[in-house]
């Protein structure tokens, strides 16, 4: 348990019933009957405290702090109010204020252990290990059974040991600049770094190793991660999630996704891209998907900076193998907006295979009998996307043989299927349709269904429980019914599995390992179908399904940073392009220049000619996809080459060169063999890509937003120091 795990003020009611302000006041409780506090004031204080607890539970720490301030105003004699407000301040990083409140709490009730643990948490977060140790020890002295102080002391001890390992410094100021690995997931993100000879997953400020990829705009500022997700039902229009589903895509391409997003997504008429509109400070404000993703990336960057005690600039970010060029570019742009130099974009299954490969290498180094050449199938079923890849590991060299997947398939779809079933069952039983058209009700139901779905992975029955207004939903649900409802979705996964095998011309028997990645691979039926498909083969679960991708990205980061050691020195990654690349010819025929599954980096040249006599210009339209007609493929960009040799149709010879770099990013050049006329694709004018100016502008906006957040925080602090009510 980390110090943050017990920061919830609502624990008081369970932990320390005599102090619970939700219980009837006891006549002999001196703090509740001081001469200066009238019964009316006391009542107001208790109401404010209850409201504060509710906000805190919903993750609205600033709003909660306001209520606790109101409670303190009404009754300044109650230690619990200070303690609760201290927890709020500690949660949002207002550490001086958190310390002050904890000290006040101890002053009022020195025999209460929790005051000391509050103080310990705030001091620990501030980096004052000695102070935190003293506070926790104080708590144990007055309350020898205080578990939180005990855990806090253990945490301090661990941090001190780490400090000693780092040569007495808190910061890891080693000469090699760390390159963090970020798994930017549809539903959750994870950050990892190579440190002390291994990839380490870093916990965020809430103590969690994965962070919901959620962003919310509230009256008290911007929230990212768990705090954003927790307040979603109260703030549906301004809580953004699933943005990975629309990044790099055209508005017209992602109507299905947009339909189920409770926030406003509109079309940018100039680019055809989706734009998210949110009310910020009572004004509608537009954000691109990359700007919102940048906010999540920024949180991951900050997590790493706090954990490593140094600024972080460089990163490797993972994307689904099936992501096209525009989706990759915009993910990279999101990194740039977040202030990151994205050294490499790598495929999620490849990263997972790296994690697996490292695990195997460690096993081999430890003397285990590991085959030097292995074919691995990585089955990655996450929250929003599904990827399956076949890789070959040969003496430490990873080659992706084929990839397939579905950018519209994942845990969210299972939640939707379950929610739809529950909603229609409820309608049938009660005769009331309480969900249709009510975003808030639907969000609550989906949250409840996700919880139930997770429980059904470990038990055969669970209840779907939630409150919608005055309606209480409490519906028993079986694993069998869940499996029936989701079976068509599960079966869709197998189509991609067949496809990767076909593409790589490999039989099922040639697959040595099946590696499971992604939270949804915990679903027993998914595992069963997959195993059955491989004639009952056991599935490999040695890599952590939620962390393997970030872990692998950190391994790649270590290789790129030069922080090579015996563990990473023999690993080399060879990726492939996920979709064929080519140009449009006469009659919209698609001429492939680079076939899918070609290893990257790669450079391919093909000769083309003119279709009309004396034609001196050609429009080069670049597509990706597998269809023979460009109408079925995805337009990446276009450019014109002028100054072609004046000759009869079919005589000029124009080389078209496709170059894909290690990030999977593409440059196309066309050159006339006779005149030497040449043109490149102007990628910055692509429909799918941001121009450097746009990136610059967005960086500035992100910077301003950061500055605004900090300013708001400073103003809050100042107001608090002045004792203002409206924080
Ligand atoms: P990922 O994108 O890999 O983080 O996966 C997140 C998805 O995994 C979400 O849809 C979760 O609901 C789902 N998930 C996590 N744990 C479980 C579980 N025990 N059973 C079923 N689904 C799960």
XYZ file of C-alpha atoms and ligand atoms in Angstrom:
750
model
C 0.000 0.000 0.000
C 1.367 3.422 -0.918
C 0.772 6.521 1.183
C -1.868 7.749 -1.253
C -4.073 4.707 -0.900
C -5.554 5.860 2.293
C -6.022 9.500 1.510
C -9.773 9.276 1.238
C -11.408 11.363 3.961
C -14.485 9.190 3.776
C -12.424 6.477 5.485
C -12.999 8.317 8.701
C -16.499 7.128 9.039
C -15.360 3.492 8.915
C -11.982 3.858 10.577
C -12.856 5.964 13.510
C -16.561 5.819 14.257
C -16.391 7.985 17.386
C -15.161 10.846 15.242
C -17.548 10.269 12.420
C -19.453 13.443 11.888
C -22.189 11.571 10.105
C -23.200 9.949 13.376
C -25.468 11.699 15.861
C -23.415 14.057 18.008
C -22.559 12.621 21.389
C -23.371 14.878 24.270
C -20.051 14.263 25.989
C -17.922 14.939 22.927
C -16.235 18.159 23.857
C -15.233 19.192 20.379
C -18.824 19.226 19.261
C -20.219 21.305 22.077
C -17.689 24.086 22.566
C -19.165 27.276 23.834
C -18.256 29.173 20.667
C -20.028 26.936 18.174
C -23.800 27.284 18.044
C -25.966 24.268 17.099
C -26.746 26.030 13.784
C -23.065 26.470 13.025
C -22.398 22.870 13.936
C -25.172 21.696 11.630
C -23.821 23.811 8.771
C -20.322 22.447 9.407
C -21.510 18.851 9.265
C -23.410 19.469 6.043
C -20.361 21.090 4.480
C -18.202 18.194 5.615
C -20.574 15.641 4.081
C -20.606 17.595 0.818
C -16.804 17.713 0.941
C -16.557 13.974 1.419
C -18.813 13.405 -1.581
C -16.706 15.667 -3.795
C -13.546 14.002 -2.575
C -14.884 10.564 -3.380
C -15.737 11.838 -6.864
C -12.152 13.039 -7.251
C -13.033 16.759 -7.141
C -10.378 17.696 -4.632
C -10.542 21.449 -5.091
C -14.313 21.474 -4.725
C -14.002 19.213 -1.676
C -11.461 21.584 -0.116
C -13.944 24.434 -0.508
C -16.555 22.523 1.466
C -14.091 21.648 4.205
C -13.079 25.307 4.372
C -16.767 26.142 4.846
C -16.935 23.506 7.581
C -13.913 25.032 9.308
C -15.456 28.497 9.022
C -18.589 27.234 10.723
C -16.762 25.189 13.348
C -13.023 25.797 13.619
C -12.683 23.450 16.589
C -13.042 20.158 14.725
C -9.769 18.408 13.931
C -11.351 16.152 11.269
C -12.169 19.105 9.013
C -8.516 20.139 8.917
C -7.459 16.559 8.384
C -9.888 16.170 5.466
C -8.795 19.420 3.879
C -5.181 18.367 4.313
C -5.965 15.234 2.261
C -7.489 17.402 -0.478
C -4.507 19.692 -0.624
C -2.071 16.781 -0.628
C -3.996 15.240 -3.545
C -3.628 18.339 -5.690
C -0.038 19.025 -4.669
C -0.696 22.039 -2.397
C 1.719 20.585 0.058
C 2.422 23.584 2.294
C -1.291 24.017 2.851
C -1.633 20.260 3.488
C 1.142 20.418 6.092
C -0.411 23.438 7.790
C -3.804 21.743 8.065
C -2.292 18.499 9.360
C -0.381 20.466 11.999
C -3.558 22.269 13.021
C -5.327 18.908 13.282
C -2.580 17.586 15.579
C -2.720 20.758 17.635
C -6.450 20.282 18.244
C -6.267 16.541 18.883
C -2.693 15.427 19.614
C -3.789 11.918 20.616
C -5.272 11.188 17.156
C -2.941 9.128 14.975
C -4.476 10.149 11.669
C -3.332 13.757 12.012
C 0.261 12.512 12.049
C -0.262 10.291 9.048
C -1.704 13.267 7.120
C 1.365 15.263 8.052
C 3.629 12.382 7.069
C 2.023 12.065 3.628
C 2.369 15.772 2.862
C 5.984 15.910 4.039
C 6.822 12.728 2.132
C 5.318 14.151 -1.044
C 7.366 17.294 -0.490
C 10.492 15.158 -0.336
C 11.132 15.823 3.364
C 11.856 12.243 4.357
C 13.174 13.086 7.829
C 10.120 15.208 8.560
C 7.787 12.481 7.302
C 9.585 9.874 9.398
C 9.187 12.024 12.497
C 5.499 12.586 11.795
C 4.746 8.891 11.293
C 6.762 7.977 14.373
C 4.719 10.564 16.327
C 1.546 8.881 15.113
C 2.718 5.450 16.231
C 3.761 6.848 19.625
C 0.200 7.999 20.318
C -1.533 5.168 18.493
C 0.686 2.040 18.348
C -1.798 0.235 16.062
C -1.944 2.936 13.421
C -1.537 1.026 10.171
C -1.210 4.121 7.991
C 1.706 5.457 10.019
C 3.275 2.017 9.934
C 2.994 1.821 6.148
C 4.194 5.396 5.878
C 7.305 4.567 7.863
C 8.012 1.597 5.585
C 7.619 3.901 2.579
C 10.079 6.397 4.071
C 12.546 3.620 4.787
C 12.322 2.410 1.191
C 12.830 5.908 -0.164
C 15.847 6.419 2.085
C 17.393 3.163 0.905
C 16.878 4.301 -2.665
C 18.494 7.623 -1.810
C 21.522 5.796 -0.468
C 21.710 3.648 -3.605
C 21.727 6.848 -5.634
C 24.767 8.057 -3.757
C 22.895 10.208 -1.292
C 20.969 12.097 -3.939
C 17.247 11.862 -4.424
C 17.623 12.518 -8.120
C 18.980 10.078 -10.634
C 21.421 12.396 -12.294
C 23.270 9.736 -14.236
C 24.952 10.960 -17.400
C 22.739 9.039 -19.778
C 19.582 11.008 -20.419
C 16.681 8.652 -19.776
C 14.261 7.896 -22.591
C 10.884 6.994 -21.157
C 8.558 4.488 -22.782
C 4.888 5.489 -22.920
C 2.022 3.185 -23.741
C -0.616 5.758 -24.729
C -3.665 3.556 -24.456
C -7.252 4.165 -25.481
C -8.442 3.622 -21.935
C -5.287 3.519 -19.816
C -1.728 4.758 -20.254
C 1.441 3.535 -18.622
C 4.979 4.898 -18.391
C 8.185 2.983 -17.833
C 11.909 3.674 -17.857
C 15.095 1.655 -17.944
C 16.742 2.060 -14.576
C 19.221 0.060 -12.559
C 19.486 -2.562 -15.260
C 15.772 -3.178 -15.749
C 12.611 -1.605 -17.117
C 10.603 -0.143 -14.277
C 6.967 0.888 -14.492
C 6.460 4.204 -12.699
C 3.529 4.926 -10.398
C 1.630 8.207 -10.783
C 0.895 10.695 -8.000
C -2.114 8.599 -6.946
C 0.162 5.603 -6.563
C -1.261 3.800 -9.622
C 0.892 2.140 -12.270
C -1.610 2.824 -15.034
C -3.401 6.131 -15.582
C -6.819 6.474 -17.223
C -6.404 8.329 -20.541
C -9.088 10.780 -19.488
C -9.092 14.590 -19.403
C -11.745 16.757 -17.790
C -12.370 20.464 -17.667
C -14.037 21.594 -14.457
C -14.851 24.945 -12.893
C -11.795 24.451 -10.716
C -9.376 23.605 -13.496
C -8.249 20.741 -15.639
C -8.051 17.154 -14.423
C -6.126 14.308 -16.050
C -6.256 10.617 -15.203
C -8.174 9.020 -12.384
C -9.546 12.295 -11.006
C -10.986 13.077 -14.462
C -12.546 9.640 -14.825
C -14.051 9.645 -11.351
C -16.053 12.827 -11.873
C -17.259 11.837 -15.357
C -20.894 11.143 -14.490
C -21.297 14.667 -13.072
C -19.543 16.349 -15.976
C -20.248 14.318 -19.106
C -19.934 17.125 -21.656
C -16.529 18.216 -20.415
C -14.940 14.844 -19.670
C -12.967 13.521 -22.616
C -11.894 9.934 -23.217
C -11.385 7.473 -26.074
C -9.607 10.206 -28.018
C -7.191 7.609 -29.400
C -10.117 6.304 -31.422
C -10.294 9.509 -33.442
C -6.686 10.719 -33.533
C -5.285 10.925 -37.049
C -8.601 10.150 -38.649
C -11.022 12.146 -40.763
C -14.294 13.239 -39.168
C -16.213 11.263 -41.773
C -14.249 8.089 -40.968
C -15.048 7.975 -37.277
C -18.774 8.570 -37.090
C -19.334 5.324 -35.182
C -16.996 6.425 -32.397
C -18.257 9.978 -32.290
C -21.850 8.771 -32.004
C -21.141 7.243 -28.605
C -19.002 10.091 -27.279
C -21.031 12.160 -24.820
C -18.960 15.275 -25.534
C -19.111 17.461 -28.638
C -17.024 16.438 -31.626
C -17.427 18.499 -34.782
C -15.734 18.668 -38.138
C -12.956 21.115 -38.905
C -14.189 22.171 -42.322
C -10.721 23.188 -43.508
C -9.037 19.861 -42.790
C -11.921 17.438 -42.443
C -10.490 16.433 -39.063
C -12.509 15.968 -35.883
C -12.396 18.808 -33.373
C -13.496 18.495 -29.759
C -15.465 21.403 -28.373
C -15.485 21.919 -24.619
C -16.619 24.743 -22.426
C -13.658 26.237 -20.585
C -14.227 29.255 -18.334
C -17.780 29.558 -19.717
C -16.498 29.867 -23.292
C -16.569 27.131 -25.946
C -13.030 26.117 -26.823
C -11.799 23.848 -29.610
C -9.192 21.145 -29.098
C -7.697 18.763 -31.608
C -7.390 15.086 -30.594
C -3.612 15.551 -30.467
C -3.971 18.369 -27.934
C -6.046 16.184 -25.634
C -3.662 13.236 -26.062
C -0.837 15.653 -25.260
C -2.464 16.341 -21.883
C -2.367 12.629 -21.069
C 1.230 12.396 -22.297
C 2.132 15.386 -20.167
C 0.778 13.599 -17.111
C 2.909 10.546 -17.976
C 5.941 12.807 -18.467
C 5.323 14.438 -15.074
C 4.928 11.022 -13.453
C 8.363 10.076 -14.751
C 9.878 13.402 -13.721
C 8.631 13.043 -10.161
C 9.756 9.408 -9.973
C 13.182 10.087 -11.441
C 13.677 13.502 -9.902
C 14.832 15.076 -13.143
C 13.341 16.687 -16.211
C 12.408 14.286 -18.993
C 12.508 15.279 -22.643
C 12.804 12.085 -24.639
C 10.315 9.314 -25.168
C 9.335 6.290 -27.162
C 5.567 6.094 -27.665
C 3.666 3.028 -28.725
C 0.739 2.837 -31.138
C -1.384 -0.075 -32.367
C 0.367 -1.915 -35.174
C -2.602 -1.178 -37.353
C -2.290 2.604 -36.993
C -1.853 4.290 -40.352
C 0.582 7.021 -41.220
C -1.664 9.914 -40.136
C -2.458 8.264 -36.816
C 1.261 7.733 -36.147
C 2.169 11.269 -37.133
C -0.494 12.798 -34.947
C 0.539 10.674 -31.991
C 4.052 12.021 -32.527
C 2.623 15.541 -32.761
C 0.819 14.968 -29.453
C 4.200 14.086 -27.935
C 5.697 17.294 -29.311
C 2.832 19.354 -27.854
C 3.503 17.716 -24.481
C 7.098 18.888 -24.705
C 8.526 15.495 -25.614
C 11.061 14.664 -28.238
C 9.544 11.437 -29.566
C 12.536 9.400 -30.675
C 10.529 6.514 -31.973
C 6.962 5.411 -32.483
C 6.807 1.645 -32.078
C 4.043 -0.874 -32.451
C 2.390 -2.018 -29.261
C 2.709 -5.767 -29.970
C 6.342 -5.273 -30.890
C 6.916 -3.577 -27.555
C 5.161 -6.449 -25.817
C 7.334 -8.914 -27.691
C 10.395 -7.005 -26.524
C 9.181 -7.407 -22.957
C 8.651 -11.106 -23.585
C 12.001 -11.415 -25.361
C 13.800 -9.793 -22.481
C 12.089 -12.141 -20.087
C 13.235 -15.093 -22.215
C 16.750 -13.702 -22.442
C 16.912 -13.351 -18.681
C 15.694 -16.928 -18.362
C 18.345 -18.103 -20.830
C 21.032 -16.129 -18.975
C 19.909 -17.861 -15.801
C 20.550 -21.215 -17.479
C 17.042 -22.104 -18.686
C 16.718 -24.009 -21.924
C 15.290 -21.384 -24.307
C 14.990 -21.921 -28.064
C 17.225 -19.467 -29.938
C 14.601 -18.994 -32.668
C 10.980 -18.562 -31.708
C 7.792 -17.520 -33.466
C 5.601 -15.526 -31.160
C 2.040 -14.460 -31.601
C 1.228 -11.351 -29.568
C -2.482 -11.101 -28.870
C -3.202 -7.609 -27.570
C -6.798 -6.904 -26.625
C -7.028 -3.633 -24.730
C -9.772 -1.123 -24.006
C -10.351 0.235 -27.478
C -8.182 -1.557 -29.963
C -7.163 -5.054 -30.865
C -3.821 -5.997 -32.377
C -2.335 -9.287 -33.265
C 1.189 -9.732 -34.533
C 3.469 -12.557 -35.455
C 7.116 -12.030 -34.629
C 10.247 -14.004 -34.993
C 12.931 -13.723 -32.335
C 16.208 -15.034 -33.587
C 19.255 -14.629 -31.389
C 17.903 -11.381 -29.956
C 16.721 -9.954 -33.279
C 12.987 -9.227 -33.354
C 11.347 -9.266 -36.734
C 7.672 -8.562 -37.127
C 6.436 -11.008 -39.737
C 2.864 -9.805 -40.024
C 0.315 -7.731 -38.195
C -3.453 -7.417 -38.250
C -6.109 -6.083 -35.948
C -9.101 -3.916 -35.481
C -9.028 -0.321 -34.289
C -12.684 -0.688 -33.300
C -12.535 -3.637 -30.970
C -11.775 -3.835 -27.270
C -13.023 -3.806 -23.706
C -15.122 -0.709 -24.344
C -17.145 -2.690 -26.867
C -17.751 -5.424 -24.319
C -18.888 -2.729 -21.867
C -21.260 -1.363 -24.513
C -22.686 -4.796 -25.292
C -23.182 -5.515 -21.595
C -24.708 -2.080 -20.928
C -27.137 -2.464 -23.825
C -28.236 -5.847 -22.545
C -28.689 -4.589 -18.980
C -30.548 -1.507 -20.180
C -32.976 -3.540 -22.285
C -33.489 -6.090 -19.505
C -34.194 -3.269 -17.080
C -36.665 -1.733 -19.524
C -38.408 -5.063 -19.952
C -38.667 -5.687 -16.212
C -39.554 -2.207 -14.998
C -41.321 -0.887 -18.075
C -39.153 2.242 -17.823
C -36.491 3.426 -20.215
C -34.189 5.426 -17.990
C -31.046 5.318 -20.110
C -31.941 6.369 -23.660
C -30.833 9.923 -24.334
C -29.423 10.450 -20.846
C -25.624 10.717 -21.082
C -25.158 10.794 -17.355
C -27.274 7.694 -16.765
C -25.451 5.867 -19.542
C -22.042 6.776 -18.154
C -23.068 5.452 -14.745
C -24.347 2.235 -16.293
C -21.182 1.743 -18.361
C -18.986 2.281 -15.307
C -21.041 -0.280 -13.391
C -20.892 -2.704 -16.339
C -17.126 -2.380 -16.640
C -16.845 -3.228 -12.946
C -19.112 -6.241 -13.366
C -17.232 -7.368 -16.490
C -13.957 -7.369 -14.558
C -15.534 -9.356 -11.736
C -16.866 -11.897 -14.230
C -13.277 -12.687 -15.216
C -12.687 -14.198 -11.815
C -16.163 -15.353 -10.775
C -19.073 -16.891 -12.627
C -21.620 -14.394 -11.380
C -21.678 -10.752 -10.298
C -24.178 -7.937 -9.893
C -24.525 -4.835 -12.026
C -25.095 -2.134 -9.453
C -25.755 1.558 -9.886
C -28.099 4.374 -8.965
C -29.708 6.482 -11.653
C -31.688 9.253 -10.020
C -34.166 7.486 -7.754
C -33.791 4.201 -9.661
C -31.615 1.524 -8.157
C -30.222 -1.043 -10.560
C -29.080 -4.216 -8.898
C -29.108 -6.955 -11.487
C -27.473 -10.361 -11.079
C -25.471 -11.218 -14.167
C -23.762 -14.452 -15.091
C -20.506 -15.039 -16.882
C -22.371 -17.304 -19.300
C -24.719 -14.476 -20.317
C -21.798 -12.071 -20.691
C -20.064 -14.576 -22.946
C -23.196 -15.018 -25.035
C -23.687 -11.280 -25.438
C -20.050 -10.723 -26.439
C -19.412 -13.906 -28.413
C -19.630 -12.250 -31.869
C -17.068 -9.678 -30.717
C -14.740 -12.377 -29.339
C -15.020 -14.312 -32.596
C -13.974 -11.223 -34.538
C -10.584 -11.431 -32.800
C -10.011 -14.846 -34.346
C -10.401 -13.497 -37.878
C -7.306 -11.352 -37.350
C -5.432 -14.290 -35.840
C -6.113 -16.330 -38.983
C -5.051 -13.407 -41.115
C -1.614 -12.948 -39.499
C -0.895 -16.625 -39.908
C -1.953 -16.547 -43.574
C 0.069 -13.399 -44.253
C 3.188 -14.906 -42.715
C 2.483 -18.253 -44.441
C 2.795 -19.967 -41.123
C 0.824 -22.862 -39.692
C -0.670 -22.899 -36.219
C 1.821 -25.566 -35.180
C 4.750 -23.305 -36.034
C 3.762 -20.773 -33.375
C 5.957 -21.344 -30.324
C 4.381 -18.890 -27.905
C 1.143 -16.958 -27.604
C 1.728 -13.873 -25.507
C -1.306 -12.190 -23.935
C -1.303 -8.425 -23.621
C -4.029 -5.901 -22.735
C -6.538 -5.852 -19.894
C -9.242 -7.638 -21.860
C -7.136 -10.783 -22.281
C -8.092 -11.535 -18.684
C -11.524 -12.585 -19.946
C -11.618 -16.396 -19.626
C -13.684 -16.916 -22.804
C -11.177 -14.927 -24.877
C -8.393 -17.109 -23.544
C -10.384 -20.267 -24.189
C -11.236 -19.389 -27.809
C -7.626 -18.492 -28.510
C -6.251 -21.631 -26.934
C -8.839 -23.751 -28.784
C -7.814 -22.139 -32.042
C -4.286 -23.387 -31.409
C -5.528 -26.880 -30.567
C -5.421 -26.411 -26.827
C -1.992 -24.793 -26.631
C -1.169 -23.185 -23.277
C -1.018 -19.398 -23.383
C 1.979 -17.479 -22.100
C 1.147 -15.085 -19.292
C 4.671 -14.258 -18.134
C 4.430 -10.624 -19.176
C 2.129 -8.278 -17.276
C -0.906 -7.622 -19.512
C -1.245 -3.961 -18.489
C 2.429 -3.085 -18.330
C 4.182 -5.137 -21.011
C 3.784 -2.527 -23.735
C 5.224 0.353 -21.698
C 7.888 -2.030 -20.432
C 8.924 -2.880 -23.998
C 8.880 0.800 -24.964
C 11.289 1.474 -22.096
C 13.555 -1.300 -23.374
C 13.515 0.365 -26.793
C 14.152 3.703 -25.065
C 17.172 2.224 -23.307
C 18.546 0.956 -26.603
C 18.055 4.391 -28.186
C 19.471 6.326 -25.231
C 22.650 4.306 -25.345
C 22.001 3.036 -21.819
C 22.922 -0.382 -23.100
C 23.873 -3.031 -20.714
C 24.104 -6.762 -20.817
C 20.323 -7.054 -20.742
C 19.546 -4.880 -23.764
C 22.747 -5.056 -25.776
C 21.681 -8.039 -27.825
C 18.195 -6.877 -28.629
C 17.379 -5.407 -31.977
C 14.009 -4.473 -33.308
C 12.883 -4.877 -36.869
C 9.348 -3.626 -37.500
C 7.126 -3.903 -40.555
C 4.737 -1.506 -42.248
C 1.164 -2.404 -41.442
C -0.545 -1.415 -44.731
C 0.651 -1.422 -48.333
C 1.726 1.950 -49.677
C 1.408 3.108 -53.237
C 0.042 5.663 -55.666
C -3.072 6.152 -57.702
C -2.823 5.356 -61.429
C -5.234 5.734 -64.307
C -8.796 4.656 -63.511
C -8.132 4.965 -59.776
C -6.081 1.777 -59.833
C -3.879 1.398 -56.764
C -0.242 0.664 -57.662
C 1.541 -0.807 -54.643
C 5.091 0.417 -54.205
C 5.723 -0.998 -50.729
C 3.753 -4.148 -49.914
C 2.407 -4.535 -46.375
C 4.611 -6.327 -43.874
C 7.810 -5.011 -45.508
C 10.385 -4.557 -42.717
C 11.236 -0.944 -41.841
C 13.269 1.135 -42.432
C 12.828 0.608 -46.131
C 13.228 2.400 -49.440
C 11.415 1.200 -52.568
C 11.511 2.607 -56.074
C 9.068 2.042 -58.912
C 8.917 3.479 -62.412
C 5.799 5.232 -63.751
C 4.971 7.095 -66.931
C 2.458 9.538 -68.426
C -0.964 8.733 -69.884
C -1.268 11.682 -72.279
C 1.000 12.919 -75.061
C 3.236 15.807 -74.000
C 1.972 15.742 -70.473
C 4.422 17.726 -68.340
C 2.765 17.554 -64.932
C 1.591 14.637 -62.853
C -0.496 14.606 -59.683
C 0.948 11.992 -57.370
C -1.712 10.780 -54.954
C -0.400 8.540 -52.185
C -2.601 5.926 -50.590
C -2.313 3.152 -48.065
C -4.465 0.066 -47.977
C -5.021 -3.306 -49.533
C -7.745 -2.591 -52.092
C -6.977 -2.566 -55.804
C -9.038 0.586 -56.276
C -8.014 3.732 -54.420
C -11.635 4.442 -53.450
C -11.297 1.679 -50.872
C -7.954 2.914 -49.545
C -6.840 5.768 -47.349
C -5.451 8.923 -48.934
C -2.256 9.964 -47.173
C -1.292 12.967 -49.253
C -0.691 14.277 -52.718
C 1.747 16.451 -54.590
C 2.518 17.521 -58.109
C 5.641 17.013 -60.158
C 6.238 19.492 -62.989
C 8.868 19.677 -65.753
C 8.413 16.151 -67.045
C 10.087 15.310 -70.357
C 7.900 16.472 -73.293
C 7.189 13.190 -75.032
C 4.504 10.815 -76.201
C 2.335 9.109 -73.586
C 4.193 6.278 -71.903
C 7.658 7.484 -72.885
C 8.790 9.606 -69.909
C 10.266 7.605 -67.074
C 9.421 8.851 -63.573
C 10.853 7.140 -60.538
C 8.617 7.232 -57.477
C 10.558 6.517 -54.318
C 8.902 5.587 -51.046
C 11.010 5.798 -47.938
C 9.714 4.652 -44.564
C 11.881 5.504 -41.568
C 12.186 3.602 -38.310
C 9.136 5.401 -36.889
C 7.061 4.084 -39.747
C 6.855 7.628 -41.158
C 6.824 8.103 -44.878
C 8.491 10.369 -47.434
C 7.633 10.091 -51.130
C 9.750 11.557 -53.896
C 9.097 11.587 -57.650
C 11.938 12.179 -60.144
C 12.011 12.366 -63.941
C 14.929 10.245 -65.149
C 15.635 12.549 -68.134
C 14.932 16.125 -67.004
C 15.871 15.523 -63.380
C 12.693 17.341 -62.290
C 11.874 16.265 -58.791
C 9.225 16.781 -56.138
C 8.620 15.522 -52.634
C 5.399 14.916 -50.864
C 4.589 18.022 -48.876
C 3.621 16.098 -45.787
C 2.937 19.213 -43.768
C 0.065 19.923 -46.127
C -1.369 16.476 -45.681
C -4.897 16.235 -44.514
C -3.807 14.061 -41.664
C -0.859 15.981 -40.407
C -0.203 19.105 -38.406
C 2.057 21.758 -39.843
C 5.078 22.795 -37.759
C 3.283 26.129 -37.196
C 0.254 24.299 -35.868
C 2.428 22.215 -33.562
C 4.104 25.405 -32.399
C 0.775 27.059 -31.711
C -0.449 24.016 -29.817
C 2.758 23.837 -27.787
C 2.194 27.467 -26.841
C -1.398 26.762 -25.892
C -0.306 23.778 -23.806
C 2.313 25.995 -22.178
C -0.307 28.669 -21.490
C -2.625 26.084 -20.033
C 0.139 24.800 -17.799
C 0.900 28.370 -16.737
C -2.811 28.962 -16.164
C -3.073 25.826 -14.028
C -0.087 26.925 -12.014
C -1.404 30.456 -11.683
C -4.778 29.151 -10.518
C -2.985 26.980 -8.021
C -0.938 29.928 -6.768
C -4.075 32.061 -6.481
C -5.806 29.286 -4.591
C -2.894 29.042 -2.221
C -2.830 32.783 -1.689
C -6.579 32.819 -1.093
C -6.161 29.996 1.330
C -3.385 31.736 3.174
C -5.624 34.776 3.442
C -8.341 32.462 4.732
C -10.745 33.305 1.888
C -13.800 31.135 1.612
C -14.041 30.767 -2.120
C -11.003 28.746 -2.994
P -5.679 -1.792 -21.639
O -6.096 -0.862 -22.764
O -4.775 -2.853 -22.031
O -5.264 -1.051 -20.415
O -7.026 -2.564 -21.227
C -8.073 -1.908 -20.616
C -9.301 -2.746 -20.798
O -9.141 -3.987 -20.111
C -10.532 -2.076 -20.230
O -11.600 -2.199 -21.137
C -10.814 -2.893 -18.990
O -12.190 -2.911 -18.679
C -10.315 -4.262 -19.382
N -10.000 -5.095 -18.235
C -9.109 -4.859 -17.246
N -9.136 -5.847 -16.339
C -10.063 -6.734 -16.767
C -10.565 -7.969 -16.254
N -10.127 -8.478 -15.104
N -11.516 -8.613 -16.966
C -11.986 -8.107 -18.126
N -11.560 -6.951 -18.657
C -10.616 -6.265 -17.984
